Amino acid sequence: MLSANRNPVAKILGMEYNTMKEDSSVLNILDKITKEDDPESEIKMKMAMLLEELDLHLLNYSLKYTSLEIHLNPVTIKKDIELLKHFSGQGEQTVLESIEYTSDYEFSNGCRAPPWRQLHGEICYVLVKPHDVETLCITCCAEGVFLNGGKTDDEGEINYERKGAIYKDLVTFLKQKSAKFSENMSKQTRLTEEQQKVKDQPKKAPKKEEADALCKTITSSNKSKLENNQINLGKNQMTKRLEPRLNLKTTVDFKIRKSSIRDAQEKKHGGRPEKSTPPVSAGRAQLVHKNADKTEEITSESSSESEEDEEPPDHRQEANADLPSEYWQIQKLVKYLKGGNQTATVIALCSMRDFNLAQETCQLAIRDVGGLEVLINLLDTDEVKCKIGSLKILKEISYNPQIRRNIVDLGGLPVMVNILDSPYKILKCLAAETIANVAKFRRARRAVRHHGGITKLVALLDCSQNSTEPAQASLYDERDVEVARCGALALWSCSKSYANKEAIRKAGGIPLLAQLLKTSHENMLIPVVGTLQECASEESYRAAIKAERIIENLVKNLNSENEQLQEHCAMAIYQCAEDEETRDLVRLHGGLKPLASLLNNTDNKERLAAVTGAIWKCSISKENVTKFREYRAIETLVGLLTDQPEEVLVNVVGALGECCQEYETRVLVRKCGGIQPLVNLLVGINQALLVNVTKAVGACAVEPESMMVIDRLDGVRLLWSLLKNPHPDVKASAAWALCPCIQNAKDAGEMVRSFVGGLELVVNLLKSDNKEVLASVCAAITNIAKDQENLAVITDHGVVPLLSKLANTNNDKLRHHLAEAISRCCMWGRNKVTFGEHKAVAPLVHYLKSNDTNVHRATAQALYQLSEDANNCITMHKNGAVKLLLNMVGSPDQDLQEAAAGCISNIRRLALATEKAQYP
């Protein structure tokens, strides 16, 4: 029977199921349409294609149920178990703690189940101990894997009864039962693919050269011979790509990954280091989407390049994967693309577009059989139809991160940049859109810039370059508008890079973007505003945005009904509102009211994060806070303190922290019940959120009634515990917040002493290297030292030598609070003398030369306290303190006057006493 019917599967399911056959009905159709001159050939082709599609539909429907019949064998199960054993053991990186057979005896057929159980198709029984669940007793049988009743307590026999669903293999079963197994398995698979990519990399060049050589030798005389060669080449490539390989890594090694990330962070852009995120952008960093699929996306947030330039690992279809029929059809179409004439090429491209190119299987099928090389080569031809077809396919499949990288590796970007000069507008649009999809990682953006792409993309923004200027911006030719939209879309992707931002500015992009912002085309406005949003992180752009009166149009578009446009406008305002003049412009153009009204729409979290961010930055100006109170935005913000994602909470709390600098807002927040949710947020771990919430709590603590609520909710203890946080910004913000808490607490001294080890913790923070931490801790010590018992305790902890060590600083903020702390600490025991012994007096005299009045006042008060010691007076006199203090006696600041006069008086008394002693 086998000799008469050598391919029964193809006989039963049809020739399309026979994947090893080179010919197909699709190729036959293409051959006929190119060889016959029948006028009805096109109709015949369409009919044949429809019948072909029906046949495929029926085939897929039958395969759907055929694939559900799972049959395992002892060899497969044994290999899976041995492999899992290799990666099991103690430690967080292992996939399992242990995996063992219940029986050591193996029958000749490879099974370990008793013979009477083998009759039921059972192969063996396994005891598996995952990291996060109890030990599982599993039955492996020909039908699949399932959980059994486990071993009995009395005799240790196995309860063979099935306790759950049947899974196709052991790995799938364990992924469902153990989250830790699934997580560690994914890590191992990713690391293995990275190693395989490194191993396969040297082999890629010869394959490409071989394919290129074949394509160049195409002639009409040896077409038949060439097609056979191409098919054989395709077989060899698929055989190599579909070789089975382990999904797990044989040794756990994280050094490769760490070094690659470190190298990526140390790369430079055109001789300039990567621009780091400024301190004020802590909230902006939280606006990055959390979706893992968007690690390379740049469609809404702004961040430094190093945050999103980790290229995804290469992924090839596995040999044991269930490949759909589309995979093989695309393979055959690509083969025909390599050897067909112009008409056949166009038809093949159209046929390829009929597939669902948004499906990853189709995207990778084109890549795996060498289709990307052919599509990119078609861009170098003179045939416009071939270029259009190729770009349409590349545009669709370049949404896949792996395809993006492959396009760059194959040199596709320089070709697309050249197409931007084409006289055909449709080619310009398609090339720009494809560049927009590809340029989402650093290497691609750099390639666009190096090949002159930025200048050409900026030129696309000029809608009037090929036509006369219309009376109104909305009357531009639709084709010109589409070209400009695609150019803006590509610039949006490219503007992730600092060097590209500079290139856009130098190419004259800002005035053109400002002009396009006046149009009424929403599809145009979204990429335009997105580009401005990205670029507004640079000071030069913010100045240009003000000069081009862009803020007015951003405010106008806040009233649009398009949520995405509203989001990007709010984000652009968020970026620009660091500047005081911009905040005033937003208010003058009526931007605060739409921002306040958008707070009521909480369904779209990305837009809500952008809106709250804009409100946060606008709230830095007191006039804007008054307007927000008028629009009842404060009550809405308080309501957003619960049940919101962290990226929203960061901005909401930041806005409340700024608004609560005013007394009316503090009272309003307390009456709305906002103190408790703020205190509850002190237990979080998000750095940016903790910085903002400590500032907000500290601002509320200025009001005594709010302070009572904070104390009752144990908020002061939570703030004190944040002094142990590893992040310097959190430490500093917590220390600043403690100052008003200590000032306004009823029994502050006793409250501070009640925190075990709290005073020692504060003193030890004086050893920090961060200037902001030091200044905030000095301010806290100033308030702590108002209580004599606490002052005695911190003196015992060595506060005087540590404060003295900080005296040689040029930072005026630190000087101000350090001088205040020294002044307070002088009021206990011999501290005045000790400061002199640790040489803290002379540096303090030099503080009087500062231009900051606060430094003058605090220094004069410290010198007044220190001048009660004779040796300190001598040191002051030697360092010229008298002359500097005399100038300050006439200051309009009364406290400064009194301190300067008192210090001079002490020095003069010492001088008189010395004179009397010498000349009695």
Short mmCIF file of C-alpha atoms in Angstrom, two decimals, residues 515-916:
data_model
loop_
_atom_site.label_atom_id
_atom_site.label_comp_id
_atom_site.label_asym_id
_atom_site.label_seq_id
_atom_site.Cartn_x
_atom_site.Cartn_y
_atom_site.Cartn_z
CA GLN A 515 2.53 76.54 11.05
CA LEU A 516 1.06 73.04 10.87
CA LEU A 517 -0.31 73.43 14.40
CA LYS A 518 -2.73 76.04 13.04
CA THR A 519 -4.45 73.55 10.74
CA SER A 520 -7.72 71.80 11.54
CA HIS A 521 -6.60 68.31 10.47
CA GLU A 522 -6.59 66.20 13.65
CA ASN A 523 -4.60 63.41 12.02
CA MET A 524 -1.96 66.00 11.24
CA LEU A 525 -2.08 67.65 14.66
CA ILE A 526 -1.38 64.49 16.67
CA PRO A 527 2.14 63.78 15.26
CA VAL A 528 2.93 67.51 15.18
CA VAL A 529 2.08 67.96 18.86
CA GLY A 530 3.82 64.67 19.65
CA THR A 531 7.04 65.93 18.07
CA LEU A 532 6.80 69.23 19.95
CA GLN A 533 6.15 67.31 23.17
CA GLU A 534 9.33 65.26 22.70
CA CYS A 535 11.46 68.26 21.78
CA ALA A 536 10.15 70.46 24.60
CA SER A 537 12.42 68.63 27.04
CA GLU A 538 15.24 70.87 25.72
CA GLU A 539 15.59 74.47 26.89
CA SER A 540 16.30 75.75 23.37
CA TYR A 541 13.00 74.29 22.16
CA ARG A 542 11.03 75.76 25.04
CA ALA A 543 12.35 79.21 24.18
CA ALA A 544 11.48 78.69 20.50
CA ILE A 545 7.98 77.44 21.41
CA LYS A 546 7.36 80.70 23.27
CA ALA A 547 8.76 82.74 20.40
CA GLU A 548 6.55 81.00 17.82
CA ARG A 549 3.41 81.47 20.00
CA ILE A 550 2.79 77.74 20.03
CA ILE A 551 1.30 77.71 23.55
CA GLU A 552 -1.84 79.45 22.29
CA ASN A 553 -2.53 76.67 19.77
CA LEU A 554 -1.76 73.94 22.31
CA VAL A 555 -4.35 75.46 24.66
CA LYS A 556 -6.86 75.70 21.80
CA ASN A 557 -6.47 72.02 20.98
CA LEU A 558 -7.15 71.05 24.61
CA ASN A 559 -10.80 71.69 23.71
CA SER A 560 -10.65 69.14 20.89
CA GLU A 561 -12.84 66.04 21.11
CA ASN A 562 -9.91 63.80 20.14
CA GLU A 563 -8.58 62.23 23.35
CA GLN A 564 -5.17 61.45 21.89
CA LEU A 565 -4.71 65.04 20.77
CA GLN A 566 -5.79 66.29 24.21
CA GLU A 567 -3.27 63.97 25.81
CA HIS A 568 -0.33 65.15 23.71
CA CYS A 569 -1.25 68.82 24.12
CA ALA A 570 -1.35 68.36 27.89
CA MET A 571 2.00 66.57 27.78
CA ALA A 572 3.53 69.40 25.73
CA ILE A 573 2.25 71.93 28.29
CA TYR A 574 3.67 69.73 31.05
CA GLN A 575 7.10 69.86 29.39
CA CYS A 576 7.02 73.60 28.76
CA ALA A 577 5.46 74.74 32.05
CA GLU A 578 8.78 74.54 33.90
CA ASP A 579 9.17 78.12 32.68
CA GLU A 580 7.26 80.84 34.55
CA GLU A 581 6.42 82.82 31.43
CA THR A 582 4.90 79.72 29.82
CA ARG A 583 2.75 79.11 32.91
CA ASP A 584 1.46 82.67 32.62
CA LEU A 585 0.74 82.18 28.90
CA VAL A 586 -1.31 79.05 29.64
CA ARG A 587 -3.40 81.05 32.11
CA LEU A 588 -3.78 84.10 29.83
CA HIS A 589 -4.94 81.95 26.89
CA GLY A 590 -7.54 80.20 29.06
CA GLY A 591 -5.79 76.85 29.34
CA LEU A 592 -6.43 76.21 33.04
CA LYS A 593 -10.19 75.71 32.73
CA PRO A 594 -10.05 72.90 30.11
CA LEU A 595 -7.30 71.22 32.13
CA ALA A 596 -9.49 71.33 35.24
CA SER A 597 -12.51 70.00 33.32
CA LEU A 598 -10.49 67.10 31.85
CA LEU A 599 -9.82 65.86 35.40
CA ASN A 600 -13.40 64.60 35.52
CA ASN A 601 -12.76 62.09 32.71
CA THR A 602 -10.85 59.30 34.43
CA ASP A 603 -11.35 56.42 32.01
CA ASN A 604 -8.35 57.25 29.81
CA LYS A 605 -5.43 56.87 32.24
CA GLU A 606 -2.76 58.04 29.78
CA ARG A 607 -4.62 61.29 29.16
CA LEU A 608 -5.33 61.68 32.88
CA ALA A 609 -1.61 61.32 33.63
CA ALA A 610 -0.77 64.00 31.05
CA VAL A 611 -3.46 66.39 32.33
CA THR A 612 -2.48 66.00 35.98
CA GLY A 613 1.15 66.54 34.97
CA ALA A 614 0.26 69.81 33.24
CA ILE A 615 -1.75 70.94 36.30
CA TRP A 616 1.20 70.06 38.55
CA LYS A 617 3.63 72.25 36.64
CA CYS A 618 1.13 75.09 36.18
CA SER A 619 0.45 75.06 39.96
CA ILE A 620 3.96 76.33 40.65
CA SER A 621 2.57 79.84 39.97
CA LYS A 622 0.34 81.19 42.78
CA GLU A 623 -1.98 82.93 40.33
CA ASN A 624 -2.71 79.60 38.67
CA VAL A 625 -3.48 77.97 42.03
CA THR A 626 -6.12 80.65 42.65
CA LYS A 627 -7.71 79.83 39.30
CA PHE A 628 -7.67 76.09 40.04
CA ARG A 629 -9.49 76.74 43.33
CA GLU A 630 -12.04 78.77 41.40
CA TYR A 631 -12.55 75.86 38.95
CA ARG A 632 -12.87 73.41 41.91
CA ALA A 633 -9.87 71.42 40.68
CA ILE A 634 -8.49 70.95 44.21
CA GLU A 635 -11.48 68.84 45.30
CA THR A 636 -11.17 66.74 42.13
CA LEU A 637 -7.45 66.19 42.73
CA VAL A 638 -8.16 65.00 46.29
CA GLY A 639 -10.66 62.53 44.87
CA LEU A 640 -7.95 61.14 42.57
CA LEU A 641 -5.69 60.15 45.49
CA THR A 642 -7.16 56.66 45.54
CA ASP A 643 -7.68 53.91 42.97
CA GLN A 644 -5.36 55.43 40.38
CA PRO A 645 -2.16 54.12 38.73
CA GLU A 646 1.15 55.40 40.05
CA GLU A 647 1.88 57.58 37.02
CA VAL A 648 -1.32 59.50 37.79
CA LEU A 649 -0.73 59.60 41.55
CA VAL A 650 2.75 61.09 41.12
CA ASN A 651 1.31 64.08 39.29
CA VAL A 652 -1.78 64.44 41.47
CA VAL A 653 0.31 64.52 44.65
CA GLY A 654 2.84 66.84 43.00
CA ALA A 655 0.03 69.25 42.11
CA LEU A 656 -1.37 69.16 45.65
CA GLY A 657 2.13 69.73 47.05
CA GLU A 658 2.42 72.94 45.02
CA CYS A 659 -1.15 74.08 45.73
CA CYS A 660 -0.79 73.50 49.48
CA GLN A 661 1.89 76.17 49.70
CA GLU A 662 -1.06 78.53 50.20
CA TYR A 663 -3.15 78.61 53.37
CA GLU A 664 -6.55 78.48 51.62
CA THR A 665 -5.61 75.31 49.75
CA ARG A 666 -4.29 73.60 52.90
CA VAL A 667 -7.60 74.21 54.65
CA LEU A 668 -9.51 72.99 51.59
CA VAL A 669 -7.49 69.77 51.38
CA ARG A 670 -8.08 69.06 55.07
CA LYS A 671 -11.82 69.69 54.80
CA CYS A 672 -12.05 67.42 51.75
CA GLY A 673 -10.42 64.58 53.70
CA GLY A 674 -7.21 64.67 51.72
CA ILE A 675 -4.77 64.23 54.65
CA GLN A 676 -5.47 60.53 55.24
CA PRO A 677 -4.92 59.33 51.63
CA LEU A 678 -1.72 61.40 51.51
CA VAL A 679 -0.41 59.77 54.69
CA ASN A 680 -1.40 56.35 53.35
CA LEU A 681 0.83 56.94 50.32
CA LEU A 682 3.90 57.32 52.58
CA VAL A 683 4.22 53.54 52.74
CA GLY A 684 4.82 53.15 48.98
CA ILE A 685 8.05 52.29 47.20
CA ASN A 686 7.83 54.51 44.11
CA GLN A 687 10.65 57.06 44.41
CA ALA A 688 8.99 59.90 42.48
CA LEU A 689 5.72 59.37 44.36
CA LEU A 690 7.47 59.40 47.75
CA VAL A 691 9.28 62.64 46.90
CA ASN A 692 6.01 64.36 46.01
CA VAL A 693 3.91 62.95 48.83
CA THR A 694 6.44 63.96 51.50
CA LYS A 695 6.42 67.48 50.07
CA ALA A 696 2.61 67.55 50.14
CA VAL A 697 2.43 66.24 53.72
CA GLY A 698 5.07 68.75 54.79
CA ALA A 699 3.09 71.59 53.18
CA CYS A 700 -0.08 70.51 55.00
CA ALA A 701 1.79 70.28 58.32
CA VAL A 702 2.32 74.05 58.29
CA GLU A 703 -1.29 74.41 59.43
CA PRO A 704 -1.64 73.31 63.11
CA GLU A 705 -5.02 71.60 62.62
CA SER A 706 -3.70 69.58 59.70
CA MET A 707 -0.64 68.72 61.78
CA MET A 708 -2.89 67.25 64.46
CA VAL A 709 -4.47 64.97 61.82
CA ILE A 710 -1.06 63.94 60.51
CA ASP A 711 0.17 63.13 64.02
CA ARG A 712 -2.97 61.14 64.79
CA LEU A 713 -2.48 59.07 61.61
CA ASP A 714 1.15 58.32 62.64
CA GLY A 715 2.38 60.36 59.66
CA VAL A 716 5.45 61.75 61.47
CA ARG A 717 6.75 58.27 62.22
CA LEU A 718 6.28 57.30 58.57
CA LEU A 719 8.18 60.40 57.48
CA TRP A 720 10.98 59.60 59.90
CA SER A 721 11.23 56.04 58.59
CA LEU A 722 11.74 57.42 55.08
CA LEU A 723 15.08 58.83 56.26
CA LYS A 724 16.32 55.24 55.83
CA ASN A 725 15.25 55.16 52.16
CA PRO A 726 18.19 54.43 49.82
CA HIS A 727 17.26 57.24 47.41
CA PRO A 728 18.80 60.63 48.35
CA ASP A 729 15.85 62.59 46.92
CA VAL A 730 13.42 60.73 49.18
CA LYS A 731 15.66 61.28 52.23
CA ALA A 732 15.92 65.00 51.52
CA SER A 733 12.20 65.45 50.89
CA ALA A 734 11.34 63.54 54.08
CA ALA A 735 13.74 65.68 56.14
CA TRP A 736 12.24 68.89 54.73
CA ALA A 737 8.75 67.61 55.58
CA LEU A 738 9.78 66.86 59.17
CA CYS A 739 10.70 70.52 59.80
CA PRO A 740 7.12 71.92 59.84
CA CYS A 741 5.95 68.78 61.66
CA ILE A 742 8.37 69.44 64.53
CA GLN A 743 7.58 73.16 64.52
CA ASN A 744 3.80 72.70 64.80
CA ALA A 745 3.53 69.57 66.96
CA LYS A 746 2.10 70.17 70.44
CA ASP A 747 4.83 68.35 72.37
CA ALA A 748 7.51 68.21 69.70
CA GLY A 749 10.39 67.29 72.02
CA GLU A 750 8.67 64.25 73.48
CA MET A 751 7.38 63.20 70.05
CA VAL A 752 10.91 63.22 68.60
CA ARG A 753 12.34 61.26 71.53
CA SER A 754 9.63 58.63 71.17
CA PHE A 755 11.18 57.44 67.89
CA VAL A 756 13.73 54.81 68.92
CA GLY A 757 17.06 55.54 67.26
CA GLY A 758 15.54 58.50 65.42
CA LEU A 759 18.01 61.14 66.63
CA GLU A 760 21.03 58.97 65.92
CA LEU A 761 19.68 58.35 62.40
CA VAL A 762 19.40 62.10 61.76
CA VAL A 763 22.93 62.80 62.98
CA ASN A 764 24.39 60.01 60.85
CA LEU A 765 22.80 61.54 57.75
CA LEU A 766 25.30 64.39 58.12
CA LYS A 767 27.82 61.95 56.62
CA SER A 768 25.96 61.99 53.29
CA ASP A 769 27.60 63.25 50.10
CA ASN A 770 24.38 64.73 48.73
CA LYS A 771 24.10 68.50 49.25
CA GLU A 772 20.29 68.48 49.31
CA VAL A 773 20.26 65.76 51.99
CA LEU A 774 22.77 67.70 54.07
CA ALA A 775 20.81 70.97 53.82
CA SER A 776 17.52 69.29 54.75
CA VAL A 777 19.06 67.41 57.69
CA CYS A 778 20.65 70.63 58.98
CA ALA A 779 17.22 72.28 58.83
CA ALA A 780 15.74 69.34 60.75
CA ILE A 781 18.51 69.53 63.38
CA THR A 782 17.75 73.25 63.79
CA ASN A 783 14.18 72.37 64.79
CA ILE A 784 15.16 69.33 66.88
CA ALA A 785 17.71 71.38 68.84
CA LYS A 786 15.02 73.75 70.11
CA ASP A 787 14.36 71.15 72.80
CA GLN A 788 17.22 71.04 75.34
CA GLU A 789 16.97 67.31 76.01
CA ASN A 790 17.09 66.51 72.34
CA LEU A 791 20.02 68.88 71.89
CA ALA A 792 21.90 67.04 74.63
CA VAL A 793 21.21 63.69 72.94
CA ILE A 794 22.40 64.76 69.50
CA THR A 795 25.48 66.34 71.09
CA ASP A 796 26.32 62.96 72.60
CA HIS A 797 25.89 61.43 69.13
CA GLY A 798 28.64 63.74 67.81
CA VAL A 799 26.65 66.38 65.96
CA VAL A 800 29.23 69.15 66.57
CA PRO A 801 32.22 67.53 64.77
CA LEU A 802 29.99 66.51 61.86
CA LEU A 803 28.57 70.03 61.46
CA SER A 804 32.06 71.50 61.70
CA LYS A 805 33.27 69.20 58.94
CA LEU A 806 30.64 70.62 56.58
CA ALA A 807 31.66 74.25 57.15
CA ASN A 808 33.94 74.45 54.09
CA THR A 809 31.18 74.54 51.48
CA ASN A 810 30.28 76.95 48.68
CA ASN A 811 26.63 75.92 48.44
CA ASP A 812 24.53 78.83 49.76
CA LYS A 813 21.52 76.65 50.55
CA LEU A 814 23.66 74.37 52.70
CA ARG A 815 25.44 77.38 54.23
CA HIS A 816 22.11 78.89 55.30
CA HIS A 817 20.80 75.82 57.14
CA LEU A 818 24.22 74.77 58.43
CA ALA A 819 24.73 78.17 60.06
CA GLU A 820 21.26 77.95 61.66
CA ALA A 821 22.04 74.46 62.99
CA ILE A 822 25.38 75.64 64.44
CA SER A 823 23.62 78.61 66.06
CA ARG A 824 21.12 76.29 67.78
CA CYS A 825 23.71 73.73 68.84
CA CYS A 826 25.81 76.43 70.53
CA MET A 827 23.18 76.64 73.26
CA TRP A 828 24.30 73.46 75.01
CA GLY A 829 27.30 72.94 77.30
CA ARG A 830 30.73 73.46 75.74
CA ASN A 831 29.49 73.24 72.16
CA LYS A 832 30.66 76.82 71.45
CA VAL A 833 34.19 75.90 72.42
CA THR A 834 34.03 72.59 70.57
CA PHE A 835 33.04 74.31 67.32
CA GLY A 836 36.12 76.50 67.67
CA GLU A 837 38.34 73.50 68.36
CA HIS A 838 37.06 71.82 65.18
CA LYS A 839 37.90 74.98 63.16
CA ALA A 840 34.32 75.83 62.16
CA VAL A 841 34.59 79.58 62.95
CA ALA A 842 36.86 80.82 60.15
CA PRO A 843 34.78 79.29 57.32
CA LEU A 844 31.64 80.84 58.83
CA VAL A 845 33.21 84.32 58.57
CA HIS A 846 33.61 83.80 54.83
CA TYR A 847 29.86 83.11 54.58
CA LEU A 848 29.34 86.86 55.16
CA LYS A 849 30.74 87.50 51.66
CA SER A 850 27.83 85.61 50.08
CA ASN A 851 25.15 87.48 48.12
CA ASP A 852 22.31 85.64 49.87
CA THR A 853 20.61 87.60 52.67
CA ASN A 854 19.41 84.38 54.33
CA VAL A 855 23.01 83.22 54.59
CA HIS A 856 23.99 86.57 56.12
CA ARG A 857 21.28 86.41 58.79
CA ALA A 858 21.95 82.78 59.77
CA THR A 859 25.73 83.32 59.82
CA ALA A 860 25.49 86.46 61.93
CA GLN A 861 23.34 84.60 64.45
CA ALA A 862 25.82 81.70 64.57
CA LEU A 863 28.78 84.05 64.99
CA TYR A 864 26.92 85.88 67.77
CA GLN A 865 26.57 82.61 69.70
CA LEU A 866 30.16 81.57 69.00
CA SER A 867 31.52 85.00 70.01
CA GLU A 868 30.76 84.23 73.65
CA ASP A 869 34.00 82.20 73.63
CA ALA A 870 37.18 84.31 73.71
CA ASN A 871 39.19 82.12 71.33
CA ASN A 872 36.39 82.27 68.80
CA CYS A 873 36.37 86.07 69.00
CA ILE A 874 40.09 86.12 68.23
CA THR A 875 39.55 83.86 65.20
CA MET A 876 36.74 86.10 63.94
CA HIS A 877 38.85 89.23 64.32
CA LYS A 878 41.79 87.66 62.47
CA ASN A 879 39.52 86.69 59.54
CA GLY A 880 38.06 90.20 59.15
CA ALA A 881 34.63 89.56 60.67
CA VAL A 882 34.28 93.02 62.25
CA LYS A 883 34.36 94.96 58.98
CA LEU A 884 31.86 92.63 57.33
CA LEU A 885 29.53 92.74 60.33
CA LEU A 886 29.66 96.56 60.51
CA ASN A 887 28.19 96.75 57.02
CA MET A 888 25.33 94.51 58.11
CA VAL A 889 24.39 96.57 61.15
CA GLY A 890 22.61 98.93 58.77
CA SER A 891 20.64 96.14 57.09
CA PRO A 892 16.82 96.52 56.90
CA ASP A 893 16.57 92.95 58.31
CA GLN A 894 16.09 93.44 62.07
CA ASP A 895 17.30 89.96 63.03
CA LEU A 896 20.46 90.46 61.00
CA GLN A 897 21.02 93.87 62.62
CA GLU A 898 20.73 92.51 66.14
CA ALA A 899 22.95 89.47 65.52
CA ALA A 900 25.67 91.54 63.79
CA ALA A 901 25.62 94.16 66.54
CA GLY A 902 25.69 91.54 69.28
CA CYS A 903 28.68 89.78 67.70
CA ILE A 904 30.61 93.06 67.32
CA SER A 905 29.74 93.90 70.92
CA ASN A 906 31.20 90.60 72.19
CA ILE A 907 34.38 91.07 70.15
CA ARG A 908 34.71 94.64 71.45
CA ARG A 909 34.23 93.55 75.06
CA LEU A 910 36.98 90.97 74.67
CA ALA A 911 39.26 93.59 73.18
CA LEU A 912 38.58 96.00 76.09
CA ALA A 913 39.13 93.26 78.65
CA THR A 914 42.44 92.35 77.01
CA GLU A 915 43.50 96.02 76.92
CA LYS A 916 42.71 96.45 80.60
#
